Coordinates of N, CA and C in Angstrom, one line a residue:
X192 N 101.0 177.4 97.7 CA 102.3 176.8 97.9 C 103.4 177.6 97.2
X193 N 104.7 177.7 97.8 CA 105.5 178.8 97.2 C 106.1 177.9 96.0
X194 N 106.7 178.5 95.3 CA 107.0 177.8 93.5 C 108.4 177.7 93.8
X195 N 108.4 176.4 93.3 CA 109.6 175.9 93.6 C 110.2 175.5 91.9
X196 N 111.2 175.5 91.3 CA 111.8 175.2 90.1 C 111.9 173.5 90.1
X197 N 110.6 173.1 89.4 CA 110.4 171.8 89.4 C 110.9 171.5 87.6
X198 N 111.8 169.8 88.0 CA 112.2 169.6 86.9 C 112.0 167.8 87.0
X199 N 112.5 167.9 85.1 CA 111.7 167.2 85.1 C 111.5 165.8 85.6
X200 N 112.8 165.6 86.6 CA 113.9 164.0 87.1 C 112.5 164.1 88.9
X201 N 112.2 165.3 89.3 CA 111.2 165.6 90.6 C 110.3 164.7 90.6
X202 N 110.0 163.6 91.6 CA 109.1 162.6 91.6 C 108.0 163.5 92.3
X203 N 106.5 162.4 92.0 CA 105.3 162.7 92.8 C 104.9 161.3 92.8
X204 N 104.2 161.3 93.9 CA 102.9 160.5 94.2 C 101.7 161.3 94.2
X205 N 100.4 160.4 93.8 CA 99.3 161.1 93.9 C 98.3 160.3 95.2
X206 N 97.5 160.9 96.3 CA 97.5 160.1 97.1 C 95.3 160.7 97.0
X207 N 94.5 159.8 96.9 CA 93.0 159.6 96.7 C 92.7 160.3 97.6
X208 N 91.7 161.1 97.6 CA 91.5 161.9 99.3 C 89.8 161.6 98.8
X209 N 89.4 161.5 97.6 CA 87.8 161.5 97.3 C 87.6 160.1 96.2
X210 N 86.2 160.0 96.4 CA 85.7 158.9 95.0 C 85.3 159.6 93.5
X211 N 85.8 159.7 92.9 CA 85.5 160.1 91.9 C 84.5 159.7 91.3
X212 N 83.0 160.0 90.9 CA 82.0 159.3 89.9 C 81.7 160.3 88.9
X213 N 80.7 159.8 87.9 CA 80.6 160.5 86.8 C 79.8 161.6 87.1
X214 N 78.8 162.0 88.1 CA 78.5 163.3 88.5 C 79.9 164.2 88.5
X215 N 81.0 163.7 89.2 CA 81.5 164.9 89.5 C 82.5 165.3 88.5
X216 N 82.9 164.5 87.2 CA 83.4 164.5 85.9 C 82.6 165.3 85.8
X217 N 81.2 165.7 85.1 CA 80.3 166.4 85.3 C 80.7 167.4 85.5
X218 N 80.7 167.6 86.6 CA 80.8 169.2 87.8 C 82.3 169.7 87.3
X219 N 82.6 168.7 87.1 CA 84.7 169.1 86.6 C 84.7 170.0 85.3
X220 N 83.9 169.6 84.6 CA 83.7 170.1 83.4 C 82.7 171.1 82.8
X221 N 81.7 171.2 83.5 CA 80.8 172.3 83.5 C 80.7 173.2 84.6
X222 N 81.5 173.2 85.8 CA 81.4 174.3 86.3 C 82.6 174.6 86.7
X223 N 83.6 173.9 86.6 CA 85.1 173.9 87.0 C 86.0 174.9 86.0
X224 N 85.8 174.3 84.8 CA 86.6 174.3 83.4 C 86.0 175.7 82.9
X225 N 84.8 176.6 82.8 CA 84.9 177.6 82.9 C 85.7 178.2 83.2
X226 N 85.9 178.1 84.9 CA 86.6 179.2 85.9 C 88.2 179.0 85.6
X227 N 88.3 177.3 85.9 CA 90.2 177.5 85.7 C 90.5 177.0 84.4
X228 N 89.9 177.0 83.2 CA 90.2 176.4 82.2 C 90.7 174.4 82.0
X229 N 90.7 174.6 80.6 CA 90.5 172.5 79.9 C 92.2 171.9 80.5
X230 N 92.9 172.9 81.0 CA 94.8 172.5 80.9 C 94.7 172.1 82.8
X231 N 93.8 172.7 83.6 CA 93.9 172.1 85.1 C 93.0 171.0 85.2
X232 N 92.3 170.6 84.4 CA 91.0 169.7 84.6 C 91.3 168.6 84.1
X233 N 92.1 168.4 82.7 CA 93.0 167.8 82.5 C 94.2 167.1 83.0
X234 N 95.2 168.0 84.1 CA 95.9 167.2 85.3 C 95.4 166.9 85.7
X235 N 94.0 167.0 85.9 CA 93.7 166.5 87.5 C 93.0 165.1 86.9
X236 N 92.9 164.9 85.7 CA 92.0 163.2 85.6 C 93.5 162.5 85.2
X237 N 94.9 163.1 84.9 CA 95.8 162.6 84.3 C 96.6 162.5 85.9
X238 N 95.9 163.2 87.0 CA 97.1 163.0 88.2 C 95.7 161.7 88.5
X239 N 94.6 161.5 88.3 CA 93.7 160.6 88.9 C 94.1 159.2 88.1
X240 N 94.4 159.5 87.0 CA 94.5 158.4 86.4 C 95.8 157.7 87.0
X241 N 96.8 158.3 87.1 CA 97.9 157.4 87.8 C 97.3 156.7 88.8
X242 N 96.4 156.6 89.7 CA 95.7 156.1 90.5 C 94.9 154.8 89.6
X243 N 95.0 153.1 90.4 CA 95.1 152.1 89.9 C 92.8 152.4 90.8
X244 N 92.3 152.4 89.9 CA 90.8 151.9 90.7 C 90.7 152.7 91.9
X245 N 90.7 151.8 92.9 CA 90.4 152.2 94.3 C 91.8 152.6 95.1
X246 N 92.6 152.7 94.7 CA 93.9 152.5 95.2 C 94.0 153.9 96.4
X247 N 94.4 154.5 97.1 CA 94.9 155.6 97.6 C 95.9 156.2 97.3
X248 N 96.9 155.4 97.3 CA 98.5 156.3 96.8 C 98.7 155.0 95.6
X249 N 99.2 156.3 94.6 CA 100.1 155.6 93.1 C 101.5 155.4 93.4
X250 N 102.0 154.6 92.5 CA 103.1 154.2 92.1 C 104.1 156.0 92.4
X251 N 105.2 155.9 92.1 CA 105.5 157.2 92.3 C 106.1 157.3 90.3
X252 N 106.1 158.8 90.2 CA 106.2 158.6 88.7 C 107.3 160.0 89.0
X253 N 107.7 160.4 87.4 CA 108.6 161.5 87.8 C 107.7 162.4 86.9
X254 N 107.9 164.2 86.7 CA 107.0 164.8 86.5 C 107.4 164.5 84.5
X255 N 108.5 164.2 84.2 CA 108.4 163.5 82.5 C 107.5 163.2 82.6
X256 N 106.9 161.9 83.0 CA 105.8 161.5 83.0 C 104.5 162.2 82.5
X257 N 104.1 163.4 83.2 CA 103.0 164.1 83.2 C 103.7 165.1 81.3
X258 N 105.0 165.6 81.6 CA 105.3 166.2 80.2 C 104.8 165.4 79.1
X259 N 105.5 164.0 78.9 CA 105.3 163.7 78.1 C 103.8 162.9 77.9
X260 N 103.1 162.6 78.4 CA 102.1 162.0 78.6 C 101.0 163.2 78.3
X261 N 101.0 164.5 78.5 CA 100.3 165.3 78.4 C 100.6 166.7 77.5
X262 N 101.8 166.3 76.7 CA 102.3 167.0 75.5 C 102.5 168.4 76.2
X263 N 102.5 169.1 77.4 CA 102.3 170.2 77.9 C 104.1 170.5 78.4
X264 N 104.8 171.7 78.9 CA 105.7 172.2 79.4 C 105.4 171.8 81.3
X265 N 106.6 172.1 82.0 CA 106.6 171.9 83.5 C 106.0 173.3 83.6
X266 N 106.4 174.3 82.7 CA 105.4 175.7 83.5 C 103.8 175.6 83.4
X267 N 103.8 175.1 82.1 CA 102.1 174.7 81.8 C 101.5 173.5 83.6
X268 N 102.3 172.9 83.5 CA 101.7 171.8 84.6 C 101.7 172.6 85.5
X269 N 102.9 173.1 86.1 CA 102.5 174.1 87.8 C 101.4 174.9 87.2
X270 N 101.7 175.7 86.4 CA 100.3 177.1 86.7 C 98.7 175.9 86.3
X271 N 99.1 174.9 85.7 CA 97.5 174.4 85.8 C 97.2 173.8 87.2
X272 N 98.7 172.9 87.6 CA 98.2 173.0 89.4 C 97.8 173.8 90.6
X273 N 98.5 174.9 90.2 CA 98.5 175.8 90.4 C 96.8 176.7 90.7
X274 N 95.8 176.4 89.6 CA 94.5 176.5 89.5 C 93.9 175.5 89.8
X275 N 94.6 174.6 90.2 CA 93.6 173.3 90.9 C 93.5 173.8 92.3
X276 N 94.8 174.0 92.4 CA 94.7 174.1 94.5 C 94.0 175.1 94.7
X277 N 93.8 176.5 93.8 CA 93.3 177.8 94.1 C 91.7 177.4 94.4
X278 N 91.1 176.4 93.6 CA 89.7 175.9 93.8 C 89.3 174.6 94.5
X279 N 90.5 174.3 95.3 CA 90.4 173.5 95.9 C 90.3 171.7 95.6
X280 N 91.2 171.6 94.4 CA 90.7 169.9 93.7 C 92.1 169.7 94.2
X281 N 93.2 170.2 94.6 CA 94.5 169.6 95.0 C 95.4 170.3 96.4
X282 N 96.0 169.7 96.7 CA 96.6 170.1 97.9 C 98.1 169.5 97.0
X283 N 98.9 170.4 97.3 CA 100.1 170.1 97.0 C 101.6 170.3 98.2
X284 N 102.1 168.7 98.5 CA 103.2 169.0 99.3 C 104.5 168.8 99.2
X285 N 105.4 169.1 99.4 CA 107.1 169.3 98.9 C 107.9 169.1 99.7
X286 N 108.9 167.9 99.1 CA 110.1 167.5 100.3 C 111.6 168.1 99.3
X287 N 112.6 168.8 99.7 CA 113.6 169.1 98.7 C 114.4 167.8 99.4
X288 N 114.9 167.9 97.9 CA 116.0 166.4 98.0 C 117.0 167.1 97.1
X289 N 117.8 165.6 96.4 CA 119.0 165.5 95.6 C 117.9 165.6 94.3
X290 N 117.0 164.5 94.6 CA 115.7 164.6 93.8 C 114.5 164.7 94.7
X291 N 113.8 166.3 94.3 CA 112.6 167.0 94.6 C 111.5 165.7 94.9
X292 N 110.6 165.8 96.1 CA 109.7 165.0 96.1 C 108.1 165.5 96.4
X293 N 107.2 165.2 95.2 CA 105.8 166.0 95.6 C 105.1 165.2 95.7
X294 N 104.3 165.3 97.1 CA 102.9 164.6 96.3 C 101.7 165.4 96.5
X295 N 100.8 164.9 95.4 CA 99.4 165.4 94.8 C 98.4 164.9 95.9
X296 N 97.6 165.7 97.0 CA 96.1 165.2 97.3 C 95.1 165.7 96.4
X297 N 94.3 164.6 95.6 CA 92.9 165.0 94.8 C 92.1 164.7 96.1
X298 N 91.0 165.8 95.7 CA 89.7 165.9 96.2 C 88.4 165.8 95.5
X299 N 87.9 165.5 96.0 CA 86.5 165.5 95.2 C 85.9 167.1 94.8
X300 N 85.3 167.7 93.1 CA 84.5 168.5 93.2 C 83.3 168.7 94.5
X301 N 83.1 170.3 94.7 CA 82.2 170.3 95.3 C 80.5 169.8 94.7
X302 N 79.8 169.8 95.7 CA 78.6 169.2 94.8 C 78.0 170.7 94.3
X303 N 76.7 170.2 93.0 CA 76.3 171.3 92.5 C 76.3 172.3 93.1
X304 N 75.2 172.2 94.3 CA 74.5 172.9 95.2 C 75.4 173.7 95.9
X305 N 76.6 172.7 96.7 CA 77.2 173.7 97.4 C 78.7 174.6 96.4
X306 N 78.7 174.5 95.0 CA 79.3 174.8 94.1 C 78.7 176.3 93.8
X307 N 77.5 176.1 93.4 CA 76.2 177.6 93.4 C 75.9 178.2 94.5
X308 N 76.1 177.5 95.8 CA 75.9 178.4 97.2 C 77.3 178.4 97.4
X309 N 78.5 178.7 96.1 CA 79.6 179.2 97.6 C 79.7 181.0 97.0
X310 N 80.3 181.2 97.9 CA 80.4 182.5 97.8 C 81.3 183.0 96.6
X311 N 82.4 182.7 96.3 CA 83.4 183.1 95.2 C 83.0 182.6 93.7
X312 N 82.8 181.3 94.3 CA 83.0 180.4 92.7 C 81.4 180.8 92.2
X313 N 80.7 180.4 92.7 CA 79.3 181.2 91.7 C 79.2 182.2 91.0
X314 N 80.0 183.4 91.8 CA 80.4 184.9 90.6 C 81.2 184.8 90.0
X315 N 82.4 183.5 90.3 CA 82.9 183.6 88.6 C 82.8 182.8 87.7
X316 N 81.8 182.1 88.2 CA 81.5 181.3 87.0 C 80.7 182.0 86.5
X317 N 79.6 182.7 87.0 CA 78.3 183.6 86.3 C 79.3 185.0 85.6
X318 N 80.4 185.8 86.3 CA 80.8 186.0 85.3 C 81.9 185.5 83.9
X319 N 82.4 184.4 84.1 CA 82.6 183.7 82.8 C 81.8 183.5 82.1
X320 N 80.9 182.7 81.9 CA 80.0 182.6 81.5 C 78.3 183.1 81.4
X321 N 78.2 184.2 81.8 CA 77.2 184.5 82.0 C 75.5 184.3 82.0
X322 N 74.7 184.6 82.3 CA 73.9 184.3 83.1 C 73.0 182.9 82.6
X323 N 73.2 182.5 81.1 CA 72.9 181.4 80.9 C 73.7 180.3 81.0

């Protein structure tokens, strides 16, 4: 997505695209958080949590919300979303207004298997972390 100067009045919705269970907390955290670090893996249970249970689309929130809620800067949040979409846990889309409008699709981690049979993410996680 091209980078747009997001502030901090810019609303989002976050809209469910997967189920989240504790396997894939899991996978978020041990094979994810290697590769894009604890600051993207983080939005992404803090863009999930805006999400009421089963809901699909949240409430709409402004991106304060995520500042202050997550003690982080608006550059800290884009470049961590920023490594969500690169691995595929978000899709991000943008309407320009008076006030900016985004919303977040979460996805579900891939599963183990097809996490270690993909072609990119396995070599860098093996080299992040190396062979153990």
């Amino acid at each position: 997505m091209e980078r747009y100067n997001i502030l901090p009045a810019d609303t989002y919705i976050v809209i469910n695209k997967s189920i989240i269970n504790n396997e894939d907390r899991k996978i978020l955290n041990m094979l994810y958080q290697p590769i894009i670090g604890p600051l993207p893996i983080m939005l992404y249970f803090s863009l999930w949590s805006d999400l009421d249970k089963l809901e699909l689309l949240s409430e709409e929130y402004t991106h304060h919300h995520l500042v202050t809620n997550m003690h982080l800067t608006l550059d800290e949040i884009v470049d961590a979303r920023e490594k969500l979409e690169a691995v595929g846990l978000v899709k991000t889309y943008f309407r320009e207004g008076s006030v900016n409008n985004y919303i977040y699709e979460l996805y579900s981690p891939l599963s183990v298997s097809e996490f270690l049979n993909h072609p990119i993410l396995n070599i860098v996680l093996y080299n992040n972390t190396g062979k153990s």
